[in-house]
mmCIF file of C-alpha atoms in Angstrom:
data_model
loop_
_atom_site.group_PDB
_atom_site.id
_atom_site.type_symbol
_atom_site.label_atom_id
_atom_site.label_comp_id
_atom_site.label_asym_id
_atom_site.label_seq_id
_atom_site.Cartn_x
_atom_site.Cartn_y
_atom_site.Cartn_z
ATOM 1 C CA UNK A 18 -19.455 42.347 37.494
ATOM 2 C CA UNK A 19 -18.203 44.536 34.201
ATOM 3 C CA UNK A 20 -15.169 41.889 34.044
ATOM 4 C CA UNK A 21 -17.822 39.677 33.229
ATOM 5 C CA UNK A 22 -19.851 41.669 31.155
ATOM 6 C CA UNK A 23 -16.836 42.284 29.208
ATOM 7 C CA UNK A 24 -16.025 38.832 29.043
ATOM 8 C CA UNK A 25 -19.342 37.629 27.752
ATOM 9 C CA UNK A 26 -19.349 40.495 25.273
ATOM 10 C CA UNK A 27 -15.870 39.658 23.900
ATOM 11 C CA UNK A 28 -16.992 35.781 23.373
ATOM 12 C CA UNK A 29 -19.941 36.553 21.905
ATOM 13 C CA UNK A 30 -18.205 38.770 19.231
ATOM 14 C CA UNK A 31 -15.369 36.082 18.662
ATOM 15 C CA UNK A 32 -18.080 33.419 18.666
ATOM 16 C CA UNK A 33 -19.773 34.868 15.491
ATOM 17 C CA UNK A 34 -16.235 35.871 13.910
ATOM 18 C CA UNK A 35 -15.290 32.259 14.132
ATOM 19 C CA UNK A 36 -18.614 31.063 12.755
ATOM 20 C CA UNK A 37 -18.649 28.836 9.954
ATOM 21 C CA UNK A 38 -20.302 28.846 6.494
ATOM 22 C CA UNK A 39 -22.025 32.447 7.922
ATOM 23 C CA UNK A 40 -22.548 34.764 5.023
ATOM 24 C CA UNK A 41 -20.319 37.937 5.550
ATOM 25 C CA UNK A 42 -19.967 41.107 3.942
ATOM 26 C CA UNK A 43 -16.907 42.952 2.805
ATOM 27 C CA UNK A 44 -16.458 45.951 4.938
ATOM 28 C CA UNK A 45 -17.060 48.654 2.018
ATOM 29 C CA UNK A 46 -16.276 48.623 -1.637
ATOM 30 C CA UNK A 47 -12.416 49.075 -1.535
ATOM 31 C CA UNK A 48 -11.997 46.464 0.990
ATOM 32 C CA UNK A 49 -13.849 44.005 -1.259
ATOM 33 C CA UNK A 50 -12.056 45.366 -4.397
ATOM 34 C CA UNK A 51 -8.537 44.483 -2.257
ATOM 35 C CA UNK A 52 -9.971 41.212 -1.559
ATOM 36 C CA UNK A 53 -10.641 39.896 -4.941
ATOM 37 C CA UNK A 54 -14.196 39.528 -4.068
ATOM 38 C CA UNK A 55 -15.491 42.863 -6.212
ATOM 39 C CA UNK A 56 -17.537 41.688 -9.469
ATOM 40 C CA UNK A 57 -19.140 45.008 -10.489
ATOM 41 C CA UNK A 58 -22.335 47.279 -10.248
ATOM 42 C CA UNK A 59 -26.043 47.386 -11.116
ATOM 43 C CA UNK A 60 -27.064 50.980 -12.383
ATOM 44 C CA UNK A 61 -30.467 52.288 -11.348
ATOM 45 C CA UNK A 62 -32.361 53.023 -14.862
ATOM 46 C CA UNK A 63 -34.425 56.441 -12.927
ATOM 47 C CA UNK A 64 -32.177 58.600 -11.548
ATOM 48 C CA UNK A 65 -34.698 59.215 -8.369
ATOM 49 C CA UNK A 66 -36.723 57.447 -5.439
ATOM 50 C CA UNK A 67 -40.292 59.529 -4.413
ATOM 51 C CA UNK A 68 -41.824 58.582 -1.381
ATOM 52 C CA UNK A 69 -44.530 61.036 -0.856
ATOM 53 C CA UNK A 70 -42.284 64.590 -0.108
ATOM 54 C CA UNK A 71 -39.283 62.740 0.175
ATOM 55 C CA UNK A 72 -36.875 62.610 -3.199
ATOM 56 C CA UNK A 73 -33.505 60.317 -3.037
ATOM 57 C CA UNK A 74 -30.993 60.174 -5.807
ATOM 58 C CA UNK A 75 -30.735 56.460 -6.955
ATOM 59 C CA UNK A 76 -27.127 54.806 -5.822
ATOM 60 C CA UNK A 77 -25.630 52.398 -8.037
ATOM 61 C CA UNK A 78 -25.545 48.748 -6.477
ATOM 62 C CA UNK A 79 -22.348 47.477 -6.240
ATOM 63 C CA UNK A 80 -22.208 43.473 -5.901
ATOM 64 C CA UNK A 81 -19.402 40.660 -4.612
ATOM 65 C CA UNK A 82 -18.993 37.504 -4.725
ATOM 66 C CA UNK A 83 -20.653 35.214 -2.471
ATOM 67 C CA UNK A 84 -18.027 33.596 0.684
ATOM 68 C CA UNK A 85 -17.862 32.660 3.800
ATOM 69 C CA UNK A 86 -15.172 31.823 6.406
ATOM 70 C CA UNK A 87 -14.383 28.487 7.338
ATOM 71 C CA UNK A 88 -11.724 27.973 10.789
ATOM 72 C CA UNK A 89 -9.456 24.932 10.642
ATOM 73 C CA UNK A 90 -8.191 25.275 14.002
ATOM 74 C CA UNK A 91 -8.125 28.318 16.169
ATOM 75 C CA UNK A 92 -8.349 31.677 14.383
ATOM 76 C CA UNK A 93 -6.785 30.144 11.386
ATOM 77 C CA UNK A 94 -9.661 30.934 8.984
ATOM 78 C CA UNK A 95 -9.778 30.461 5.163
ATOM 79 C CA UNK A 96 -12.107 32.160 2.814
ATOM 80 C CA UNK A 97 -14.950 29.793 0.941
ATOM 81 C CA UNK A 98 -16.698 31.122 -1.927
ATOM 82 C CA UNK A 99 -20.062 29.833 -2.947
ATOM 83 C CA UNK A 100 -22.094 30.486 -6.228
ATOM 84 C CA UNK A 101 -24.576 33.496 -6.491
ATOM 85 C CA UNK A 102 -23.652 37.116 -5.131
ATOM 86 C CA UNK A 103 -23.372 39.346 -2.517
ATOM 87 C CA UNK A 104 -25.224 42.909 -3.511
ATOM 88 C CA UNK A 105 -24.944 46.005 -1.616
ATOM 89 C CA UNK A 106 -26.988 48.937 -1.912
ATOM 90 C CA UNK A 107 -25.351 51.705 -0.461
ATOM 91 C CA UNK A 108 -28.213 53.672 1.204
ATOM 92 C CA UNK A 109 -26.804 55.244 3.908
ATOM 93 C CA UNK A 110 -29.105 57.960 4.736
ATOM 94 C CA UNK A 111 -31.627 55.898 4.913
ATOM 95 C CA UNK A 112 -30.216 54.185 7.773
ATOM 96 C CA UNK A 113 -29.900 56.874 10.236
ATOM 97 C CA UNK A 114 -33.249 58.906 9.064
ATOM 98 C CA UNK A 115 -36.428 58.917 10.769
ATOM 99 C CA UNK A 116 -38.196 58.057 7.749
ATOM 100 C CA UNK A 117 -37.817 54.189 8.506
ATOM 101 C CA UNK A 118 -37.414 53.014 4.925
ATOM 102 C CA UNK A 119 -37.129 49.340 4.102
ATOM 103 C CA UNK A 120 -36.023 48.593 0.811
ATOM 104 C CA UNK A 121 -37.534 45.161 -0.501
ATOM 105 C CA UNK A 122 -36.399 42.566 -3.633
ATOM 106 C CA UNK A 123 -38.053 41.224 -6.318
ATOM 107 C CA UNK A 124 -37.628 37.576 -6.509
ATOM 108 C CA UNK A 125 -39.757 34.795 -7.689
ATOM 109 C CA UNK A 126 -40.073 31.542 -6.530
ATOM 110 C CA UNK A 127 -42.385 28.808 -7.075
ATOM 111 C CA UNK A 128 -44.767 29.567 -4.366
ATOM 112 C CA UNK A 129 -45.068 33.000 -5.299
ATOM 113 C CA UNK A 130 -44.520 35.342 -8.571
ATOM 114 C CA UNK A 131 -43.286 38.166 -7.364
ATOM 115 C CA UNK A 132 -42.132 38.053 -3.984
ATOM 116 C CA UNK A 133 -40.621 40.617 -2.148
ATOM 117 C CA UNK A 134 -37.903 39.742 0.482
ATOM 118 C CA UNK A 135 -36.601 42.694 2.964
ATOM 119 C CA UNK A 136 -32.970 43.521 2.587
ATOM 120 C CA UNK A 137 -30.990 43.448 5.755
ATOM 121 C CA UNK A 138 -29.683 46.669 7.249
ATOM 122 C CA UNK A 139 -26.018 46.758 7.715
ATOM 123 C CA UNK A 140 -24.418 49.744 9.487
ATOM 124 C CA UNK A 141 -21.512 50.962 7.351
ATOM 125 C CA UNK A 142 -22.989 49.430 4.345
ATOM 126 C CA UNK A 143 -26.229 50.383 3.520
ATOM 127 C CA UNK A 144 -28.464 47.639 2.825
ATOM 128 C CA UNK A 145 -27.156 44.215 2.264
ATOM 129 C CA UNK A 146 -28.537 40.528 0.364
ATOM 130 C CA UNK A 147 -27.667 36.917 -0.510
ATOM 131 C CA UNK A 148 -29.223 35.822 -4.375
ATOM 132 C CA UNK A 149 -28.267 32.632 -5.408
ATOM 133 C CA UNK A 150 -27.639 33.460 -9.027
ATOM 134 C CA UNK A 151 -26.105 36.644 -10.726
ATOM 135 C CA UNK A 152 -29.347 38.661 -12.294
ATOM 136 C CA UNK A 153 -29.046 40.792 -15.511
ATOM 137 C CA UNK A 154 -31.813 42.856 -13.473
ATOM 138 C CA UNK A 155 -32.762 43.742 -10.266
ATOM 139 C CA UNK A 156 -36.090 45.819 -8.850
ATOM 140 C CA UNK A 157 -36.091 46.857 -5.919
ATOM 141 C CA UNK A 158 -39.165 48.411 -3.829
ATOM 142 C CA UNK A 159 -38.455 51.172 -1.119
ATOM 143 C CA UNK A 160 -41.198 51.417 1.252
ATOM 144 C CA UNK A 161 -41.989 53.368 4.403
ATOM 145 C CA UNK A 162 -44.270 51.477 7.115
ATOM 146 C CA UNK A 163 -42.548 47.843 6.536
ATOM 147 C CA UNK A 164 -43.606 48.697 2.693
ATOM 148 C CA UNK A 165 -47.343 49.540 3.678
ATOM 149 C CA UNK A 166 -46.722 53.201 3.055
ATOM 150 C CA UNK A 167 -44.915 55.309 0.722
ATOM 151 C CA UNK A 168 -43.378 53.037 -2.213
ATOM 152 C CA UNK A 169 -41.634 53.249 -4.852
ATOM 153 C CA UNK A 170 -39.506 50.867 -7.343
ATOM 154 C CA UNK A 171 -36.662 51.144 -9.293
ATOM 155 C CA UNK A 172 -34.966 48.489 -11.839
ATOM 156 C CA UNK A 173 -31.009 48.216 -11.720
ATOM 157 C CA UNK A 174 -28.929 46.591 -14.891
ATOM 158 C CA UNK A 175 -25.709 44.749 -14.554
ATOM 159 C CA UNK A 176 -23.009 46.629 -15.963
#
């Protein structure tokens, strides 16, 4: 029975490795800097986050470009980069705390001005997003209680 477990588990995990066209991450800044796939940062403009007692130094955001594998035949893959960005904002503690803090973005769109989307969690990372363009700005909202709470915003610039 764990041979098959294992089995299961290891095709599962090669299954999404070999996935097409899904967006992946770099594993960490230097790994994207060795990849050619490092553009630059967005620096927070407030050096601080408050939510309620809590106080977090701002991170810069550091961003990459936007790719995807692609398999021609059996783990052969080849790189495919699309326009818009990768951005990662490395909030680690935030991922291991009790505090559960989402951190939102600020987007619009025609059906609604502002939106906020959630930014996916991404052990290793911090938190990680897809924008289809490359921003001179960004806002982001961090929020306790799936942003019902505690909240607080802070604007990033591209360096």
């Amino acid at each position: 029975m764990a041979g098959i477990v294992s089995l299961v588990y290891l095709v599962k995990k090669l299954g999404y490795a070999m996935g097409d066209n899904i967006i992946h991450y770099s594993n960490g800044i230097e790994a994207s800097k060795r990849d050619g796939m490092f553009l630059g940062y967005y620096k927070p403009i407030q050096d601080s986050i408050v939510l309620d007692s809590l106080v977090l130094k701002t991170e810069n955001i550091w961003y990459e470009k936007n790719w995807t594998t692609h398999h021609n035949f059996l783990f052969q893959k080849s790189i495919k980069v699309n326009s818009g960005i990768h951005i990662i904002a490395p909030y680690f503690s935030l991922l291991s705390s009790d505090l559960k803090v989402d951190i939102f973005i600020k987007q619009n769109n025609p059906d609604c001005s502002p939106c906020y989307y959630d930014i996916e969690k991404h052990k290793g990372l911090g938190y990680a997003y897809y924008i289809n363009d490359i921003p001179d700005t960004l806002v982001l909202l961090f929020g306790t209680d799936n942003g019902f709470g505690s909240k607080d915003s802070v604007i990033y610039i591209r360096e």
